[in-house]
Coordinates of C-alpha atoms in Angstrom, one line a residue:
M22 CA -5.0 16.8 -25.2
A23 CA -5.1 15.7 -21.5
V24 CA -4.9 12.0 -20.8
E25 CA -7.3 10.5 -18.3
T26 CA -6.0 7.8 -15.9
L27 CA -8.1 5.3 -14.0
T28 CA -6.2 3.6 -11.2
F29 CA -6.9 0.3 -9.4
G30 CA -5.0 -1.2 -6.5
C31 CA -2.1 0.0 -4.4
R32 CA -0.5 3.3 -3.6
L33 CA 2.4 2.4 -5.9
N34 CA -0.1 2.3 -8.8
T35 CA -1.6 5.7 -7.7
V36 CA 1.7 7.5 -7.9
E37 CA 2.8 5.7 -11.0
S38 CA -0.4 7.0 -12.7
E39 CA 0.7 10.5 -12.0
A40 CA 4.2 9.9 -13.3
L41 CA 3.2 8.2 -16.5
R42 CA 0.6 10.8 -17.5
A43 CA 3.0 13.1 -19.4
H44 CA 4.5 10.1 -21.4
A45 CA 1.0 8.9 -22.3
A46 CA 0.0 12.3 -23.5
A47 CA 3.1 13.1 -25.5
D48 CA 1.5 12.2 -28.9
G49 CA -1.7 14.2 -28.3
R50 CA -4.1 11.3 -28.6
D51 CA -7.5 11.1 -26.9
R52 CA -6.5 8.4 -24.5
V53 CA -7.6 6.7 -21.3
V54 CA -5.0 4.7 -19.4
V55 CA -6.3 2.0 -17.1
N56 CA -3.7 1.1 -14.5
T57 CA -4.8 -2.3 -13.3
C58 CA -4.3 -4.4 -10.2
A59 CA -4.0 -8.2 -10.0
V60 CA -3.9 -8.8 -6.2
T61 CA -7.4 -10.3 -6.2
A62 CA -9.8 -11.7 -8.9
E63 CA -12.3 -8.9 -7.9
A64 CA -9.7 -6.2 -8.8
G65 CA -9.5 -7.6 -12.3
R66 CA -13.3 -7.9 -12.6
Q67 CA -13.7 -4.3 -11.6
A68 CA -11.1 -3.1 -14.0
R69 CA -12.6 -4.9 -17.0
K70 CA -16.1 -3.6 -16.0
A71 CA -14.6 -0.1 -16.0
I72 CA -13.0 -0.6 -19.4
R73 CA -16.4 -1.6 -20.9
R74 CA -18.0 1.5 -19.4
I75 CA -15.3 3.8 -20.7
A76 CA -15.7 2.4 -24.2
R77 CA -19.5 3.2 -24.1
E78 CA -19.0 6.7 -22.6
R79 CA -16.0 7.7 -24.7
P80 CA -16.2 5.8 -28.0
G81 CA -13.5 7.9 -29.6
A82 CA -10.9 7.4 -26.9
E83 CA -8.0 5.0 -27.2
I84 CA -8.1 2.7 -24.1
V85 CA -4.6 1.6 -22.9
V86 CA -4.2 -1.0 -20.2
T87 CA -1.1 -1.2 -18.0
G88 CA -0.3 -2.3 -14.4
C89 CA -0.1 -5.7 -12.8
G90 CA -3.3 -6.9 -14.5
A91 CA -1.7 -6.3 -17.9
E92 CA 1.3 -8.4 -16.8
V93 CA -0.5 -11.2 -15.1
E94 CA -3.7 -11.5 -17.1
T95 CA -2.3 -10.4 -20.5
E96 CA -4.5 -12.6 -22.6
A97 CA -7.7 -11.6 -20.9
Y98 CA -7.1 -7.9 -21.4
A99 CA -5.6 -8.3 -24.9
A100 CA -8.8 -10.2 -25.9
M101 CA -11.1 -7.3 -25.0
P102 CA -12.2 -5.5 -28.2
E103 CA -12.3 -2.2 -26.2
V104 CA -8.6 -2.3 -25.4
A105 CA -6.3 -0.7 -28.1
R106 CA -3.0 -1.8 -26.5
L107 CA -1.2 -3.0 -23.4
V108 CA 1.8 -1.2 -21.9
G109 CA 4.0 -3.3 -19.5
N110 CA 5.0 -2.4 -16.0
A111 CA 8.6 -2.3 -17.0
E112 CA 7.9 0.4 -19.7
K113 CA 5.1 2.6 -18.3
L114 CA 7.3 5.0 -16.5
R115 CA 9.7 5.6 -19.5
P116 CA 8.8 7.7 -22.6
E117 CA 9.9 5.0 -25.0
G118 CA 7.4 2.6 -23.4
W119 CA 4.6 4.6 -25.1
S120 CA 6.0 4.4 -28.6
A121 CA 4.7 2.1 -31.3
A122 CA 7.9 0.0 -31.0
A123 CA 7.4 -0.8 -27.2
T124 CA 7.5 -4.5 -26.4
G125 CA 4.5 -4.5 -24.1
P126 CA 4.0 -6.8 -21.1
G127 CA 6.5 -9.5 -20.3
A128 CA 9.7 -7.5 -19.9
V129 CA 9.2 -6.8 -16.2
M130 CA 10.8 -10.1 -15.1
A131 CA 14.1 -9.0 -16.7
A132 CA 14.1 -5.5 -15.1
R133 CA 17.0 -4.9 -12.7
M134 CA 16.7 -1.2 -12.0
A135 CA 13.9 0.7 -10.3
E136 CA 12.6 3.6 -12.3
P137 CA 12.5 6.8 -10.2
T138 CA 9.2 8.6 -10.2
R139 CA 9.4 12.3 -11.1
I140 CA 6.3 14.3 -10.2
E141 CA 5.8 17.8 -9.0
A142 CA 2.8 17.0 -6.7
M143 CA 0.1 14.4 -6.1
A144 CA -3.1 15.9 -7.7
G145 CA -5.9 15.8 -5.1
H146 CA -3.8 14.3 -2.3
T147 CA -2.6 15.9 0.9
R148 CA 0.1 13.3 1.3
A149 CA 2.5 12.4 -1.5
F150 CA 3.6 8.8 -2.1
V151 CA 7.2 8.3 -3.2
P152 CA 8.0 4.8 -4.6
V153 CA 11.5 3.7 -3.4
Q154 CA 11.3 0.0 -4.2
N155 CA 9.6 -2.2 -6.8
G156 CA 9.2 -5.9 -7.3
C157 CA 9.5 -8.8 -4.8
D158 CA 11.9 -11.8 -4.4
H159 CA 9.6 -13.8 -2.3
R160 CA 6.9 -16.3 -3.4
C161 CA 4.0 -16.3 -1.0
T162 CA 1.7 -19.1 -2.2
F163 CA -1.3 -16.8 -2.6
C164 CA 0.3 -14.0 -4.4
V165 CA 0.9 -13.2 -8.2
I166 CA 2.3 -9.7 -7.7
P167 CA 6.0 -10.8 -8.1
F168 CA 5.0 -11.9 -11.6
G169 CA 3.5 -8.5 -12.3
R170 CA 6.3 -6.4 -10.8
G171 CA 9.5 -8.5 -11.3
V172 CA 12.4 -8.9 -8.9
S173 CA 13.1 -6.6 -6.0
R174 CA 15.0 -3.4 -7.0
S175 CA 15.5 -0.1 -5.2
V176 CA 15.7 3.5 -6.2
P177 CA 19.0 5.1 -5.2
V178 CA 19.0 7.4 -2.2
P179 CA 19.9 10.6 -4.2
D180 CA 16.9 10.0 -6.5
V181 CA 14.6 9.5 -3.6
V182 CA 15.9 12.6 -1.8
A183 CA 15.5 14.7 -4.9
Q184 CA 11.9 13.6 -5.4
V185 CA 11.1 14.4 -1.7
E186 CA 12.8 17.8 -2.0
T187 CA 10.6 18.6 -5.1
L188 CA 7.4 17.6 -3.3
V189 CA 8.2 19.7 -0.2
A190 CA 9.2 22.7 -2.3
R191 CA 5.8 22.5 -3.9
G192 CA 4.1 22.6 -0.5
G193 CA 4.0 18.9 0.4
R194 CA 3.7 18.4 4.2
E195 CA 3.7 14.6 4.4
V196 CA 5.5 12.0 2.3
V197 CA 4.8 8.3 2.4
L198 CA 7.6 5.9 1.2
T199 CA 6.1 3.0 -0.6
G200 CA 7.0 -0.1 -2.5
V201 CA 6.0 -3.7 -3.2
D202 CA 8.3 -5.1 -0.5
L203 CA 9.4 -1.9 1.2
T204 CA 11.6 -3.5 3.9
A205 CA 13.7 -5.1 1.1
Y206 CA 14.9 -1.6 0.2
G207 CA 18.6 -1.4 -0.5
R208 CA 19.6 -5.1 -0.8
D209 CA 20.3 -4.7 -4.5
L210 CA 22.3 -1.5 -3.9
A211 CA 25.7 -0.8 -2.2
G212 CA 24.0 1.5 0.2
P213 CA 21.8 1.8 3.3
S214 CA 18.7 -0.2 4.1
L215 CA 15.3 1.3 4.7
G216 CA 16.2 2.8 8.1
G217 CA 19.2 4.5 6.5
L218 CA 17.1 5.9 3.8
V219 CA 14.7 7.3 6.3
R220 CA 17.5 9.1 8.1
S221 CA 19.0 10.4 4.8
I222 CA 15.7 11.9 3.8
L223 CA 15.1 13.6 7.2
R224 CA 18.6 14.9 7.3
A225 CA 18.5 16.2 3.7
V226 CA 15.0 17.7 3.8
P227 CA 14.6 19.5 7.2
D228 CA 11.5 21.2 6.0
L229 CA 9.5 18.0 5.7
P230 CA 7.2 17.8 8.7
R231 CA 6.0 14.2 8.4
L232 CA 7.4 11.1 6.9
R233 CA 5.5 7.8 6.8
L234 CA 6.1 4.2 5.8
S235 CA 3.5 2.2 3.9
S236 CA 3.1 -1.5 4.5
I237 CA 6.2 -3.3 5.8
D238 CA 7.1 -6.9 6.4
S239 CA 8.0 -7.0 10.1
V240 CA 10.4 -9.9 9.8
E241 CA 12.6 -7.8 7.5
A242 CA 12.9 -4.9 9.9
D243 CA 16.6 -4.5 10.8
D244 CA 18.3 -2.6 13.6
A245 CA 18.7 0.5 11.5
L246 CA 14.9 0.7 10.9
L247 CA 14.2 0.1 14.6
A248 CA 16.6 2.8 15.6
A249 CA 15.0 5.2 13.1
I250 CA 11.6 4.4 14.6
A251 CA 12.8 5.0 18.1
E252 CA 14.8 8.2 17.4
E253 CA 13.3 10.1 14.5
E254 CA 10.3 12.2 15.7
R255 CA 9.3 13.2 12.1
L256 CA 8.9 9.5 11.2
M257 CA 5.2 9.1 12.1
P258 CA 4.1 6.5 14.8
H259 CA 2.1 4.3 12.5
L260 CA 3.1 1.1 10.9
H261 CA 1.0 -1.1 8.6
L262 CA 2.2 -4.8 8.9
S263 CA 1.9 -7.5 6.3
L264 CA 0.8 -10.2 8.8
Q265 CA -1.8 -12.2 6.7
A266 CA -2.6 -14.8 9.4
G267 CA -2.1 -15.7 13.1
D268 CA -1.7 -19.5 12.9
D269 CA 1.8 -21.0 12.3
L270 CA 0.7 -23.8 10.0
I271 CA -1.3 -21.5 7.8
L272 CA 1.6 -19.0 7.7
K273 CA 3.9 -21.9 6.6
R274 CA 1.4 -22.9 3.9
M275 CA 1.3 -19.3 2.8
K276 CA 5.1 -19.4 2.6
R277 CA 5.4 -16.4 4.9
R278 CA 8.8 -16.0 6.7
H279 CA 7.5 -15.2 10.1
L280 CA 5.6 -17.1 12.8
R281 CA 2.9 -15.9 15.2
A282 CA 5.4 -15.3 18.0
D283 CA 7.6 -13.2 15.7
A284 CA 4.7 -10.8 14.9
I285 CA 3.8 -10.4 18.6
R286 CA 7.4 -9.9 19.6
F287 CA 7.9 -7.2 16.9
C288 CA 4.9 -5.2 18.1
E289 CA 6.1 -5.5 21.7
T290 CA 9.6 -4.4 20.7
V291 CA 8.4 -1.4 18.7
R292 CA 6.1 -0.3 21.4
R293 CA 8.9 -0.3 23.9
L294 CA 10.9 1.9 21.5
R295 CA 8.0 4.1 20.6
P296 CA 5.1 4.0 23.1
D297 CA 2.8 6.0 20.9
M298 CA 3.1 3.6 17.9
V299 CA -0.2 2.4 16.3
F300 CA -0.4 -0.7 14.1
G301 CA -2.5 -1.6 11.2
A302 CA -2.3 -5.0 9.4
D303 CA -3.3 -7.0 6.4
L304 CA -5.1 -10.2 7.3
I305 CA -6.6 -12.9 5.0
A306 CA -9.7 -14.8 6.0
G307 CA -10.4 -18.3 4.7
F308 CA -7.0 -19.3 3.3
P309 CA -7.2 -22.8 1.9
T310 CA -7.2 -25.6 4.6
E311 CA -7.9 -23.0 7.4
T312 CA -9.9 -24.6 10.2
E313 CA -12.1 -22.7 12.6
A314 CA -9.4 -23.1 15.3
Q315 CA -6.7 -21.8 13.0
F316 CA -8.9 -18.8 12.1
A317 CA -9.5 -18.1 15.8
R318 CA -5.7 -17.6 16.2
S319 CA -5.9 -14.9 13.5
L320 CA -8.8 -13.4 15.3
D321 CA -6.9 -13.4 18.6
L322 CA -3.9 -11.8 16.9
V323 CA -5.8 -8.5 16.7
A324 CA -5.6 -8.2 20.5
E325 CA -2.3 -9.9 21.0
C326 CA -0.5 -7.5 18.6
G327 CA -2.7 -4.5 19.6
L328 CA -3.8 -3.9 16.0
T329 CA -5.9 -0.8 15.4
H330 CA -6.5 -0.4 11.6
L331 CA -7.3 -3.7 9.8
H332 CA -7.3 -4.4 6.1
V333 CA -9.3 -7.7 5.8
F334 CA -9.2 -9.7 2.6
P335 CA -11.5 -12.7 2.0
Y336 CA -9.2 -15.2 0.3
S337 CA -9.4 -15.1 -3.5
P338 CA -7.7 -17.8 -5.5
R339 CA -5.3 -16.5 -8.2
P340 CA -4.8 -19.0 -11.1
G341 CA -1.3 -20.3 -11.3
T342 CA -0.5 -19.9 -7.6
P343 CA 0.2 -22.9 -5.3
A344 CA -2.6 -21.8 -2.9
A345 CA -5.1 -22.1 -5.7
R346 CA -4.4 -25.9 -5.8
M347 CA -4.9 -26.3 -2.1
P348 CA -8.2 -27.6 -0.6
P349 CA -10.5 -24.5 -0.4
V350 CA -12.6 -23.2 2.5
A351 CA -16.3 -22.9 1.7
A352 CA -17.3 -19.5 0.3
D353 CA -19.9 -18.9 3.0
A354 CA -17.3 -19.6 5.7
I355 CA -14.8 -17.3 4.1
R356 CA -17.4 -14.5 4.1
A357 CA -18.3 -15.1 7.7
R358 CA -14.7 -15.2 8.9
A359 CA -14.0 -11.9 7.0
A360 CA -17.0 -10.3 8.7
R361 CA -15.8 -11.5 12.1
L362 CA -12.3 -10.1 11.5
R363 CA -13.7 -6.8 10.4
A364 CA -15.9 -6.7 13.5
A365 CA -12.8 -7.3 15.7
G366 CA -11.1 -4.5 13.8
A367 CA -14.0 -2.1 14.4
D368 CA -13.9 -3.0 18.1
A369 CA -10.2 -2.4 18.3
L370 CA -10.5 1.0 16.5
R371 CA -13.3 2.0 18.9
R372 CA -11.1 1.3 21.9
H373 CA -8.3 3.3 20.3
L374 CA -10.7 6.2 19.7
D375 CA -12.0 6.0 23.2
A376 CA -8.4 6.5 24.5
Q377 CA -8.0 9.7 22.4
V378 CA -11.0 11.6 23.7
G379 CA -9.9 14.6 25.8
R380 CA -6.5 14.8 24.2
R381 CA -5.1 17.6 22.0
L382 CA -3.7 16.3 18.7
T383 CA -1.8 17.9 15.8
V384 CA -3.9 17.2 12.7
L385 CA -2.9 17.6 9.1
A386 CA -6.0 18.7 7.2
E387 CA -7.3 16.9 4.2
R388 CA -10.1 17.8 1.9
G389 CA -13.7 17.7 3.2
G390 CA -13.1 18.9 6.7
T391 CA -11.1 15.9 7.9
G392 CA -7.5 15.2 8.6
R393 CA -5.0 12.7 10.2
S394 CA -3.2 12.8 13.4
A395 CA 0.4 11.6 13.7
D396 CA -0.7 8.0 14.3
F397 CA -2.9 8.1 11.2
T398 CA -6.2 8.3 13.1
A399 CA -8.9 10.1 11.1
V400 CA -10.1 13.4 12.7
R401 CA -13.1 15.5 11.9
L402 CA -12.0 19.1 12.2
P403 CA -14.2 21.6 14.1
G404 CA -14.2 24.2 11.3
A405 CA -13.1 25.1 7.8
A406 CA -9.5 24.2 7.1
E407 CA -7.4 24.4 4.0
A408 CA -6.0 21.0 2.9
G409 CA -2.3 20.7 3.8
T410 CA -2.4 22.9 6.9
F411 CA -1.7 21.8 10.5
H412 CA -4.2 22.3 13.3
D413 CA -4.1 21.8 17.1
V414 CA -7.3 20.0 17.8
A415 CA -9.0 19.1 21.1
V416 CA -10.8 15.7 20.8
A417 CA -14.3 15.9 22.1
R418 CA -15.8 12.6 21.0
H419 CA -15.8 10.0 18.2
D420 CA -18.3 8.3 15.9
G421 CA -16.7 4.9 15.9
A422 CA -14.7 5.5 12.8
R423 CA -13.0 8.9 13.5
L424 CA -12.4 11.4 16.2
I425 CA -14.5 14.6 16.4
G426 CA -12.6 17.8 17.2
A427 CA -14.1 20.6 19.3

């Protein structure tokens, strides 16, 4: 009997849901696996709402909860009468993790090896995500994810290359390397860092047209990664940066490891190496103690770093984190600041789209008549196109969110 998975949160969870499906289905039970996220309180609320809905719609199904929510909010999920059992993040990718003898959440903090994912393809996705790193050794004051994922650990290069080869052999045209703290890759192994991994993949898999990186921490980008960005044409010119704020005091209170000038300098350096690079970024609005003047520096960072694709998060306190004990910003101010950041992001995207009109771009088609250019800009294709195929597209105009091909 097929197992249904419902996934919340990050790309890592998305690919892990694919990888765990076979283990969860091995005993033939009618089962729904809810792979939860704990990055915000809203993520947990949405997951619990979905669990109650599933219980109403499929009363005979066993509901199993895994993911960071199961690790961080164990008691809350265990107390739900709809939930049959919890499977920990350290166990969900191993067959034995789904046995009756499995220990459940709590073991992830002792994990010292990253479990390689082994999937044939990403169902319903044009691009395939390949987890190469898990866990985090840092302790940002707003974040609970290290407690859901454990310490930083890397997947050995041969396992990563083997997974990429499998995906490309099955028709994959674009692979995204992902992790919790991606730029920490390799520190626990006697091998290369992230830049070396990129080169190993591209050298070993010459038939892979496009390789991407998911979110990176710019302060951890070493010379090897910068060299790969500059020299490897198949490494796509789009980086998503974990910036979070633009004011130095707020960054220190977040316990980030970079300052405002570091972020600006990194973007300038990368643009010199790769002039077609496009940046996205995560930014938090309304972090505790943030004044209007401090928020304005985050707002200004959009232009100073030349950011194009923003992920804006209204600050959400997570119980047990240091930030949750700091003086909060009023809820209406948080909402207003998030809206202003999103508006600045929309303006930045519009300027980027304006600059693309009249150009010809190579677009990888996705479902629904859309695709992505090399720099991850969304493009509406002019005609029918099979997902996973490349198209040379003339850009005629845009609608403020994506380019329109002629």
